[in-house]
XYZ file of C-alpha atoms in Angstrom:
157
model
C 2.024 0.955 -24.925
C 2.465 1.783 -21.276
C 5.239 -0.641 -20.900
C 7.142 0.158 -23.588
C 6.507 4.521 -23.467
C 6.564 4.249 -19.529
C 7.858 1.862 -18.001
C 11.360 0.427 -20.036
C 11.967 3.141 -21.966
C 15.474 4.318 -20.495
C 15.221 7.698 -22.495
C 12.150 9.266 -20.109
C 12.591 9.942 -17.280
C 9.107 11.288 -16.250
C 5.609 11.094 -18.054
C 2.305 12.805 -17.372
C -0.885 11.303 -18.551
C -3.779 13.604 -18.904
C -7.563 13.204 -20.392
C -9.968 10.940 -19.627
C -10.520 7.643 -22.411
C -14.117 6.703 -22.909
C -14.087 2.507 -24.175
C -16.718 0.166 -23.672
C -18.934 2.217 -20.878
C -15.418 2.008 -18.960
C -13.143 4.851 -18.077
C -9.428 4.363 -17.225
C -8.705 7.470 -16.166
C -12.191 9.119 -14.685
C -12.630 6.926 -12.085
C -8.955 5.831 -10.466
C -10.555 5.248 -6.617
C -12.650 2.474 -8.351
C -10.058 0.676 -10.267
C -10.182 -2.176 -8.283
C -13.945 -2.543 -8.069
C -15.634 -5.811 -7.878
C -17.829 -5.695 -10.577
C -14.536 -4.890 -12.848
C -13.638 -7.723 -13.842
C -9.832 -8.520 -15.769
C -11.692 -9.994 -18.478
C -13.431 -6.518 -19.330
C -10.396 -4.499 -18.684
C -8.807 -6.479 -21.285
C -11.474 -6.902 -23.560
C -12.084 -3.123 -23.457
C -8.353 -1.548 -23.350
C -6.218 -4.306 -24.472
C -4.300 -5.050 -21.426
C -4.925 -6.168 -17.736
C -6.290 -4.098 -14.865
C -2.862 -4.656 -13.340
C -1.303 -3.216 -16.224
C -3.425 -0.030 -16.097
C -2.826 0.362 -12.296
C 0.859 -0.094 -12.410
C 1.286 2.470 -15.097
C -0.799 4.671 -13.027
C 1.361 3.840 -9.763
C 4.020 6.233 -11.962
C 2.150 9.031 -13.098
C 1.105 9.222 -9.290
C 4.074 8.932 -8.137
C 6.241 11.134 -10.128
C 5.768 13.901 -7.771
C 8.510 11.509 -5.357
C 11.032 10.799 -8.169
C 13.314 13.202 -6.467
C 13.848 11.500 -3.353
C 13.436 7.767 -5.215
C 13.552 5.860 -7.898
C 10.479 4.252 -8.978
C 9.875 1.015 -10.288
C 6.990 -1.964 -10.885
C 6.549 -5.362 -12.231
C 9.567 -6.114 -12.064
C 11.850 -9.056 -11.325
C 13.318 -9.383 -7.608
C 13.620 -12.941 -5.654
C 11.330 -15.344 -7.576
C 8.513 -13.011 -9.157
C 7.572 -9.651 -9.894
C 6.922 -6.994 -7.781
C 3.719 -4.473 -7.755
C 5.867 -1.153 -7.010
C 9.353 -0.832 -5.384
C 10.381 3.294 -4.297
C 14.201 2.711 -3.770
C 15.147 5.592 -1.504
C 17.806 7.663 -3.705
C 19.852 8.690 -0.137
C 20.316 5.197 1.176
C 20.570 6.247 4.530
C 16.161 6.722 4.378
C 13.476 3.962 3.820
C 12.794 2.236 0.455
C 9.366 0.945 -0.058
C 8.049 -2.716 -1.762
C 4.625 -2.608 -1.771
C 2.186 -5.251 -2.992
C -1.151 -5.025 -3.675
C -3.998 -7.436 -3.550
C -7.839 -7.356 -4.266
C -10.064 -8.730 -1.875
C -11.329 -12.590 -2.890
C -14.060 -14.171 -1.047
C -12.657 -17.452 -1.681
C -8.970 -16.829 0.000
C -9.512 -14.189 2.470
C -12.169 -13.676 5.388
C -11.576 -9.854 5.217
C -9.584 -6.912 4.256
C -6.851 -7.728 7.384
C -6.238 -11.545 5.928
C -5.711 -9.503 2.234
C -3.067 -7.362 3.113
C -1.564 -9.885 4.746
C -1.349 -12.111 1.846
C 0.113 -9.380 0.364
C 2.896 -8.955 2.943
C 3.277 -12.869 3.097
C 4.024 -13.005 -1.153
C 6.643 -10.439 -0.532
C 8.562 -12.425 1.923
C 7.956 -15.702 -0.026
C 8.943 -14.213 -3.197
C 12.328 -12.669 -2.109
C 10.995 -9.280 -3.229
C 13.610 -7.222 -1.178
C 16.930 -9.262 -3.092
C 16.830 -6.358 -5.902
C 17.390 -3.557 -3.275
C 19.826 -5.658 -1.016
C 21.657 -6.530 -3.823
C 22.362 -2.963 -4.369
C 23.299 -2.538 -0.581
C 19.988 -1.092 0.728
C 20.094 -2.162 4.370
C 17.711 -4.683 5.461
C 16.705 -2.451 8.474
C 15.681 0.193 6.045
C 13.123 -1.883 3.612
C 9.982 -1.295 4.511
C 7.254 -3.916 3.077
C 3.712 -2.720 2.583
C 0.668 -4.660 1.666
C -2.679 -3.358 0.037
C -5.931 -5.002 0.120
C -8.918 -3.424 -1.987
C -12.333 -4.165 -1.753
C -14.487 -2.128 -3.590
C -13.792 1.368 -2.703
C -12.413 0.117 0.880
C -8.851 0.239 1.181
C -6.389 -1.209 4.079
């Protein structure tokens, strides 16, 4: 649903999402800040709603985001380098930053704090060759800026 009404349909051009969705004692909507909680596991998020956690919070990356589609043009999940992307803002005046930014939740078994997160994060952008799609299109290398998120519970960095 999201990807197909949000995110690859090329007749909209912006979306707003309102309400709140009760499914399974979880709420998609209600509760945004603790998307990315611990005891939320993919499993449930699927189980629940159908698709995965990442799903729901790169569809929500949009709807929050909307309020910048003047000044860029806003994009996730999608292919760059050798992956996919959580959220590229590709600055609409190419002479101002454009934004990759990945984002990672905190594992126990990987990282020994939020710090070591974000920098996985960081280090899968370069590895991946995220930044090809906007130098392809003749962004300038000084002006990508690469951003990584790490989420533990409600702590962000």
């Amino acid at each position: 649903f999201f990807n197909n009404t949000l995110k690859s349909n090329p007749y909209i051009e912006k979306a707003l999402l309102t309400g709140i969705t009760r499914e399974s004692k979880e709420s998609m909507f209600s509760d945004i800040n603790n998307l990315y909680a611990a005891s939320i596991t993919t499993h449930r998020y699927e189980t629940a709603f159908g698709f995965t956690e990442t799903e729901v919070f790169a569809a929500l990356n949009h709807v929050k985001l909307a309020q910048l589609s003047d000044d860029f043009y806003i994009t996730s999940n999608r292919e760059s380098g050798i992956g996919r992307y959580d959220l590229m803002m590709e600055a609409k005046d190419k002479k101002k930053d454009s934004y990759i930014i990945e984002f990672k939740v905190f594992d126990a078994g990987k990282d020994k704090n939020l710090e070591e997160c974000a920098d996985r994060a960081l280090e899968q952008i370069e590895r991946k060759g995220y930044d090809k799609a906007l130098v392809a299109r003749q962004i300038d290398y000084t002006r990508i800026r690469k951003d990584g998120f790490a989420f533990e519970g409600k702590k962000c960095l």
